[in-house]
Short mmCIF file of C-alpha atoms and ligand atoms in Angstrom, two decimals:
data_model
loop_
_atom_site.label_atom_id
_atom_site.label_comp_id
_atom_site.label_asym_id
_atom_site.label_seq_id
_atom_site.Cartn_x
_atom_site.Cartn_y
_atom_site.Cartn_z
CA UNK A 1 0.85 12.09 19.56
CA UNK A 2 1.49 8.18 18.69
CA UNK A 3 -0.74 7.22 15.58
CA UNK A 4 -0.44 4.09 13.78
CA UNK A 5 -2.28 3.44 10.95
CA UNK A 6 -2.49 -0.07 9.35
CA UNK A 7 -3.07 0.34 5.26
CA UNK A 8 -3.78 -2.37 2.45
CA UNK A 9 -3.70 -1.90 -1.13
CA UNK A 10 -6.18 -4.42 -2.57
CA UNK A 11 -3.83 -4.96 -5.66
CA UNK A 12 -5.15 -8.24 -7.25
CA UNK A 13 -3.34 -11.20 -7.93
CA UNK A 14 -2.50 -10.70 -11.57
CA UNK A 15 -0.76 -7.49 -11.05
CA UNK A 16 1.83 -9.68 -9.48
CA UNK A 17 2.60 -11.89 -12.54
CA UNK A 18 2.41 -8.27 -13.99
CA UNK A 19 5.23 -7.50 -12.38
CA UNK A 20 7.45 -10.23 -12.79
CA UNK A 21 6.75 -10.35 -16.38
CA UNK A 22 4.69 -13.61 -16.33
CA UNK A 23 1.58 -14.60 -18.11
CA UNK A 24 -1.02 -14.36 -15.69
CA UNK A 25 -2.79 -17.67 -14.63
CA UNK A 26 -6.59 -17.86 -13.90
CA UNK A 27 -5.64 -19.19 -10.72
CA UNK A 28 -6.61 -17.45 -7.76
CA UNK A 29 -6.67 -14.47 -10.26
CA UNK A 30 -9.39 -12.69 -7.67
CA UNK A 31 -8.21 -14.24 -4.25
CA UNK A 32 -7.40 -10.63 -2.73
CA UNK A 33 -11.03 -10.08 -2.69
CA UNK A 34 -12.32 -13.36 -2.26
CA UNK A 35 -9.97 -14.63 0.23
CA UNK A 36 -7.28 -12.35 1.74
CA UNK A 37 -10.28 -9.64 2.66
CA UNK A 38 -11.69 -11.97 5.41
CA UNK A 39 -8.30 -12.83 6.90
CA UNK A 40 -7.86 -9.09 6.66
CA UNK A 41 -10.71 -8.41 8.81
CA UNK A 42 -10.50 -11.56 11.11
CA UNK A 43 -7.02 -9.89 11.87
CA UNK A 44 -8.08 -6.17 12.56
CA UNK A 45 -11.09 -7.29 14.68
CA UNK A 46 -8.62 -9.52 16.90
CA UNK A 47 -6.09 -7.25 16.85
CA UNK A 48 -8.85 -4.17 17.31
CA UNK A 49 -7.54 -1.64 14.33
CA UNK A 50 -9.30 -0.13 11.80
CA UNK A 51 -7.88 -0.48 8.21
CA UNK A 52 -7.71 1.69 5.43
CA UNK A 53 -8.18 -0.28 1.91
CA UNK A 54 -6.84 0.84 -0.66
CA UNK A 55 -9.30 -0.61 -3.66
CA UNK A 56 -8.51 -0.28 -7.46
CA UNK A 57 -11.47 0.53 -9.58
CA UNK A 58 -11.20 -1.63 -12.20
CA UNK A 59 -11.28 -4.44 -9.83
CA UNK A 60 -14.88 -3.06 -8.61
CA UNK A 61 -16.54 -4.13 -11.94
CA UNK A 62 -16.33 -7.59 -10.76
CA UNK A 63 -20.07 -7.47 -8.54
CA UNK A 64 -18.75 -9.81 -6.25
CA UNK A 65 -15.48 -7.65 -5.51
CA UNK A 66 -17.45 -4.44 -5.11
CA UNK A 67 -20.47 -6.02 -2.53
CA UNK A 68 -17.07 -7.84 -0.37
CA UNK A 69 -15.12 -4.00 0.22
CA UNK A 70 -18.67 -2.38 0.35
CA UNK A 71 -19.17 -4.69 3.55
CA UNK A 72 -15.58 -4.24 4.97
CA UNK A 73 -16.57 -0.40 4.63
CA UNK A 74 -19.44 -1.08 6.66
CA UNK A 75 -17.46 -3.00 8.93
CA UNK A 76 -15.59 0.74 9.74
CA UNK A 77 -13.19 0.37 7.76
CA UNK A 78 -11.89 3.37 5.38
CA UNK A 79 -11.72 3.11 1.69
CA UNK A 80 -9.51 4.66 0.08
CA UNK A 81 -8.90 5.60 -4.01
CA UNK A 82 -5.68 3.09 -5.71
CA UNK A 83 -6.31 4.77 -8.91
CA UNK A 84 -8.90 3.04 -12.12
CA UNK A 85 -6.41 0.58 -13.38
CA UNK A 86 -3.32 0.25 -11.05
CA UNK A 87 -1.35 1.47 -14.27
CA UNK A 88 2.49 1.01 -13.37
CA UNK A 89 3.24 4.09 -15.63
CA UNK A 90 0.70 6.47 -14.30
CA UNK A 91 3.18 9.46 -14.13
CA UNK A 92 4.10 8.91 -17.52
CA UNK A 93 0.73 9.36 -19.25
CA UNK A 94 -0.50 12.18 -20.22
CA UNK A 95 -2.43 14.91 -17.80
CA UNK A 96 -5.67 13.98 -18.93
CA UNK A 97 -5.36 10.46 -18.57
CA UNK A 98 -3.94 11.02 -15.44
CA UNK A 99 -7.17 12.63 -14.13
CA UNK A 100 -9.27 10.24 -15.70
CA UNK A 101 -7.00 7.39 -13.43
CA UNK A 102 -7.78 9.41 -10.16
CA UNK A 103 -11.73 10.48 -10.84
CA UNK A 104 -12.75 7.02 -12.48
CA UNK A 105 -11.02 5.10 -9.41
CA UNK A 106 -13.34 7.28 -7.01
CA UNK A 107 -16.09 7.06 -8.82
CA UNK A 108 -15.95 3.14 -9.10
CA UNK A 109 -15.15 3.08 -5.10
CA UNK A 110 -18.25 5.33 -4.62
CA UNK A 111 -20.25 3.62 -6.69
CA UNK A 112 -19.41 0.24 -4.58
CA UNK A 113 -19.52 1.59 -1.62
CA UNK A 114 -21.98 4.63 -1.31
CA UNK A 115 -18.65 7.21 -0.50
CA UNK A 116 -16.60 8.94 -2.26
CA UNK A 117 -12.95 7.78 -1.55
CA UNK A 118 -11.04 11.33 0.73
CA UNK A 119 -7.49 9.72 0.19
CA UNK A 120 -4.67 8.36 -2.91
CA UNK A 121 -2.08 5.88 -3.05
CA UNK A 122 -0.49 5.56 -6.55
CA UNK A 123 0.45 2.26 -7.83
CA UNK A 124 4.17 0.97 -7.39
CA UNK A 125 4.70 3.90 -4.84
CA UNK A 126 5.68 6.14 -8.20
CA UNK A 127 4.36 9.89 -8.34
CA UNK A 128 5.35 12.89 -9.68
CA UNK A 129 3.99 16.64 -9.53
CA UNK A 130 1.93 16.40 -12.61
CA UNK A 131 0.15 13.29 -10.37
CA UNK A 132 0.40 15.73 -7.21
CA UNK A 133 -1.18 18.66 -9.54
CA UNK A 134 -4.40 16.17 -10.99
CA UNK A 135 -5.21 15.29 -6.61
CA UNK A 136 -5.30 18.67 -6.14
CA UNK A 137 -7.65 19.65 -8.60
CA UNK A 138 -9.77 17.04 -8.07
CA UNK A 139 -9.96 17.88 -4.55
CA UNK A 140 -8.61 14.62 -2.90
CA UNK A 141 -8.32 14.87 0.87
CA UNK A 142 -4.85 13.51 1.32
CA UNK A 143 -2.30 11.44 -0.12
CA UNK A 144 0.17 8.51 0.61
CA UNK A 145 2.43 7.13 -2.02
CA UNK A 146 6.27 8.52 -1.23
CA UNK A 147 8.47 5.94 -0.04
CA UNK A 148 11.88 7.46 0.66
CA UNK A 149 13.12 4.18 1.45
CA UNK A 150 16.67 4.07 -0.17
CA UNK A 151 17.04 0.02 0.27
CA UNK A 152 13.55 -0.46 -1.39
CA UNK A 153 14.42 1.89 -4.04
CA UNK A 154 17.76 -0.09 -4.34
CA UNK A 155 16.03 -3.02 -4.70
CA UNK A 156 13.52 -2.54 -6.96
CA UNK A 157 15.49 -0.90 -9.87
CA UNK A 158 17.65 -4.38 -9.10
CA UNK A 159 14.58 -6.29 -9.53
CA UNK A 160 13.71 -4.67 -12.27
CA UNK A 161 16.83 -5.30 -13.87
CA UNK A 162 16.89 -9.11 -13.04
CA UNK A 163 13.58 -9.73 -14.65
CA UNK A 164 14.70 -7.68 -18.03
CA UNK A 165 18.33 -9.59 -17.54
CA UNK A 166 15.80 -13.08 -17.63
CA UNK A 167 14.24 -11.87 -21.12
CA UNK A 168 11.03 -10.78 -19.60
CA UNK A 169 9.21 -7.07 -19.47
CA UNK A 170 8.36 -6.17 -16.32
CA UNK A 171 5.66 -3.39 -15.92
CA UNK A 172 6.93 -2.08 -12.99
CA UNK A 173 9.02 1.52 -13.30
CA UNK A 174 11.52 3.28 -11.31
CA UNK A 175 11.04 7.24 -11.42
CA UNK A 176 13.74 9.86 -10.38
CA UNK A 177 15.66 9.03 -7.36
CA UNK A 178 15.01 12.60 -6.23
CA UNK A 179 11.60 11.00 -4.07
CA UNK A 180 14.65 9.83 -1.79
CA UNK A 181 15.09 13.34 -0.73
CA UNK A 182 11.31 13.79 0.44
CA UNK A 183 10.86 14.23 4.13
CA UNK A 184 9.75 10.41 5.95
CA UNK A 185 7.13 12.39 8.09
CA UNK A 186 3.56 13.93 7.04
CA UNK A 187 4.20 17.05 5.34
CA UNK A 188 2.47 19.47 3.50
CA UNK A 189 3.65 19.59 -0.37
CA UNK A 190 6.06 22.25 -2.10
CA UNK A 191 7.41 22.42 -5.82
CA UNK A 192 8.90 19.79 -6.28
CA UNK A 193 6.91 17.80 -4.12
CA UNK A 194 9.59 16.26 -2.59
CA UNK A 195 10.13 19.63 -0.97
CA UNK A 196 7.91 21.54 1.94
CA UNK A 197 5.32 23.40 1.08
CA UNK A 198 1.69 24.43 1.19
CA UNK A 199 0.32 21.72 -1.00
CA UNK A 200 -0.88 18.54 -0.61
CA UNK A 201 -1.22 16.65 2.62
CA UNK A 202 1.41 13.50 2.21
CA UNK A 203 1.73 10.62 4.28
CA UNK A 204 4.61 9.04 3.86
CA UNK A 205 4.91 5.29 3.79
CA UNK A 206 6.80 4.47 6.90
CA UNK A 207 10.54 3.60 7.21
CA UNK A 208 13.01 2.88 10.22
CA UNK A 209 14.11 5.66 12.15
CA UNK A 210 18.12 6.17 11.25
CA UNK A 211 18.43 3.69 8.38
CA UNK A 212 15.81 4.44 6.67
CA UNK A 213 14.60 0.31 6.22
CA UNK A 214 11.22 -0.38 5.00
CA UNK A 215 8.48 -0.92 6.96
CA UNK A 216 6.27 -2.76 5.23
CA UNK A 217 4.04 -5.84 4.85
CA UNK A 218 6.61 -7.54 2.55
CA UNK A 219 9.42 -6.69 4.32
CA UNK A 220 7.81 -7.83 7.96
CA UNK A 221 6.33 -10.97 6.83
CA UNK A 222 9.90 -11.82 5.45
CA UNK A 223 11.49 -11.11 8.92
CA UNK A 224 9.18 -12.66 11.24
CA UNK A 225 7.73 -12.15 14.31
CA UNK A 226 10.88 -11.18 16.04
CA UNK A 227 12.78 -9.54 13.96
CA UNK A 228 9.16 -7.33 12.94
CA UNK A 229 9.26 -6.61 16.70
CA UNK A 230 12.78 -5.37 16.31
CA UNK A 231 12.13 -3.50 13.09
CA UNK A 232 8.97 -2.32 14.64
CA UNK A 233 11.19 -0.87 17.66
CA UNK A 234 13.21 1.13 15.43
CA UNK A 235 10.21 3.24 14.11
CA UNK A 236 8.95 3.85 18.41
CA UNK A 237 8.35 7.47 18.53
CA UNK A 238 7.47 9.06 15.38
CA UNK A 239 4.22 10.67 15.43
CA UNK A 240 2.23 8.49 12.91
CA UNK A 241 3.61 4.92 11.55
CA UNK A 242 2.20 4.53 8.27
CA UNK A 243 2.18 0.63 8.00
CA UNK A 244 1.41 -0.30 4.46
CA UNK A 245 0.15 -3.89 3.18
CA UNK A 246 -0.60 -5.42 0.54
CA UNK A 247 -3.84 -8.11 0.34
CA UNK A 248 -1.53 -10.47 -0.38
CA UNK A 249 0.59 -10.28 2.80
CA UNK A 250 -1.90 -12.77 4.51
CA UNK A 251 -1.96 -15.27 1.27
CA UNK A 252 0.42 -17.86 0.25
CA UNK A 253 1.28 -20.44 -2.18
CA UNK A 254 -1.16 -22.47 -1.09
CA UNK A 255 -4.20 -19.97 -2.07
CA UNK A 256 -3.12 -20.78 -5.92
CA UNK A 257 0.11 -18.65 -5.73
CA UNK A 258 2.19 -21.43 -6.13
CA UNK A 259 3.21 -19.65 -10.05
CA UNK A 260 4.44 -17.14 -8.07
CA UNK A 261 6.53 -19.30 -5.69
CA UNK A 262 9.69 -19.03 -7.18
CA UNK A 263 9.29 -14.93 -7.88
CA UNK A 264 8.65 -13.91 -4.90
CA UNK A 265 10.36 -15.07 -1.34
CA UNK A 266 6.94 -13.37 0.41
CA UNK A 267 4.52 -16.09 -0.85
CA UNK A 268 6.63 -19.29 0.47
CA UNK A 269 5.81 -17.65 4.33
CA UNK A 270 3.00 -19.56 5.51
CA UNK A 271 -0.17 -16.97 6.19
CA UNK A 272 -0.16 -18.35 9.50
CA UNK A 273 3.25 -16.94 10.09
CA UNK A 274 2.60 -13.78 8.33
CA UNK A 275 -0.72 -13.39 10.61
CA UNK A 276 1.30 -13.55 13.94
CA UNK A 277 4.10 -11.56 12.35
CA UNK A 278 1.62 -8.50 11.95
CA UNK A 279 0.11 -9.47 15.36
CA UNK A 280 3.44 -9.39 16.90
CA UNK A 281 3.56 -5.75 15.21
CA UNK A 282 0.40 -3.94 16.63
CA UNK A 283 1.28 -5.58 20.24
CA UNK A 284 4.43 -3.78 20.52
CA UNK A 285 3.17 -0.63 18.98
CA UNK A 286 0.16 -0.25 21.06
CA UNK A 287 2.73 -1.40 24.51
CA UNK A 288 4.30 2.03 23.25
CA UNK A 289 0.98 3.70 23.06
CA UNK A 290 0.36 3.33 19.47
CA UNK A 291 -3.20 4.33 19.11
CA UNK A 292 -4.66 3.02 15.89
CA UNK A 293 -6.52 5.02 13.11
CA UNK A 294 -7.54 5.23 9.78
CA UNK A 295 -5.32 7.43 7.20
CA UNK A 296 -8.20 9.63 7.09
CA UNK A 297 -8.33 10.30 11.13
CA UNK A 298 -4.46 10.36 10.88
CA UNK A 299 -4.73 12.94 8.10
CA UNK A 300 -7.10 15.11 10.09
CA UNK A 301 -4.92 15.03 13.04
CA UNK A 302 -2.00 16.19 11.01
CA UNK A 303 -3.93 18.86 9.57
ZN1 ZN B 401 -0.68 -1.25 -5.64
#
C-alpha cells in the first residue's frame, strides 16, 4: 500500500501574529479563505489530489468563509474538524471545555457544509489523553495531530523562547516531550496515547524516514523544489505520507503578510515558488506510486 494524503489546516491569518506575539493587523486578516482556498484548489485539480481541509469553526461565522469551504467540499474535497477556536492551550482547559472545542467545531463545519466533520487535528500539533478521551466520546472517526518530529519540537520550544526573550507572549505551548516517543506510523491508541493500543485511530503527521525531519508545508516551501524532492525521497516507502499544510503555504508577503515578513522566513518565498515546490512533491510521490487520498479514505484503509 502507498497512500499519500495532502492535508491543510485553514488556520487564519491572525493566528499567526498570535503566535509571534504581535497585534494582529486587519490586513489580509481573512486571506486563507478568501485567497489561499482558490490557489489551494487550482493546485489539487492540476496536480489531481484530493485535499482534506482542516476548517476552524469560529472562522465559519464569517458567511463568506463558510459558503467558500462549503464549495471546496463540493468540489470532493474532505472537511475535516480543527477544533471551535484554534485555542493554543486546548489540553490545558478543562474536560468540559475541551468537549465543547471538539462538538462546537463540528457542528459549525456541518452547519457550513451539510456534513458532519469524521476526522481531528488539534491546534499547534499539542494533545494529550484527556483530548484523546473527549474524540472518543464524541465519536470522531479518526485523528491526526502527533508530530514526533524531534527537530520541530526542538524548534518550537526555541521559538517560543525567542519571542518571550523579545518581551512578547506568544500563545503557542510546548506539551511533554513524551509525544516524541509516539510511533511515526498510523496506529491505534493505548494509555498513554503515545503508546499502542486499542484506541483511537492516529495519523501521524509525516516525518523523514531515519532522521525523523519534518515533512511539512513550512518546512518544504523553505527548501525548494529540489531539496522537497530530496526530502520527499527520504519518506519513499511508508505506507501512508501524511503531508500537512497550512493555507498559508501558498500566500506570501505580498497577499498583506508583509507584518509578518520579518517573523517568519516562510512568507518571504514567493507563492509561485511554494506552488512548484508542492508540485515538485506529488510528481515524485506518485513516480513511486503514491496514490492520493483523503485522510478519511486513508483512515479506512488503515482500519
Ligand atoms: Zn492550526
Amino acid at each position: 500500500m502507498r497512500l499519500c494524503a495532502i492535508s491543510v489546516d485553514l488556520d487564519e491569518i491572525p493566528n499567526y501574529f498570535a503566535i509571534h506575539g504581535l497585534e494582529p493587523s486587519a490586513a489580509a486578516s481573512t486571506a486563507v479563505y478568501d485567497v489561499a482556498l482558490d490557489r489551494l484548489e487550482t493546485f489539487a485539480e492540476a496536480a489531481r489530489v484530493p485535499l482534506t481541509l482542516f476548517a476552524v469553526g469560529s472562522d465559519l461565522s464569517r458567511p463568506a468563509s463558510a459558503a467558500r469551504l462549503a464549495e471546496a467540499r463540493k468540489h470532493g474535497h474532505e472537511i475535516g474538524n480543527h477544533s471551535l477556536d484554534h485555542r493554543y492551550d486546548l489540553t490545558r482547559l478543562g474536560a468540559r471545555e475541551i468537549a465543547e472545542q471538539i462538538e462546537l467545531g463540528a457542528k459549525a463545519i456541518e452547519r457550513a457544509t451539510g456534513e458532519a466533520p469524521v476526522g481531528f487535528r488539534a491546534p499547534g500539533y499539542t494533545i494529550t489523553d484527556e483530548v484523546f478521551a473527549a474524540l472518543a466520546e464524541l465519536g470522531v472517526g479518526y485523528d491526526s495531530s502527533v508530530f514526533p518530529c524531534p527537530a520541530y519540537f526542538a524548534a518550537k520550544t526555541a521559538k517560543i523562547g525567542m519571542i518571550s526573550a523579545a518581551g512578547r507572549a506568544s500563545r503557542s505551548i510546548v506539551d511533554t516531550p513524551a509525544v516524541l516517543l509516539a510511533p511515526t506510523r498510523p496506529y491505534f491508541i493505548g494509555s498513554p496515547y503515545w503508546t499502542r493500543g486499542s484506541g483511537l485511530l492516529e495519523l501521524p503527521i509525516q516525518v523523514t524516514r531515519g532522521a525523523r525531519l519534518p515533512y511539512i508545508g513550512t518546512t518544504l516551501t523553505l527548501a525548494g523544489p529540489t531539496r522537497a524532492g530530496i526530502l520527499t525521497r527520504m519518506c519513499l516507502g511508508e505506507q501512508l505520507v501524511n503531508l500537512e499544510l497550512h493555507g498559508i503555504d501558498v500566500l506570501d508577503a505580498d497577499d498583506g503578510l508583509e507584518a509578518l515578513r520579518p517573523h517568519q522566513p516562510d512568507v518571504r518565498v514567493s507563492r509561485a515558488r511554494k506552488l512548484e515546490t508542492l508540485h515538485v512533491v506529488v510528481e515524485v510521490l506518485r513516480g513511486a506510486g503514491y496514490s492520493f487520498v483523503t485522510l478519511r479514505e486513508a483512515a479506512k484503509a488503515f482500519a
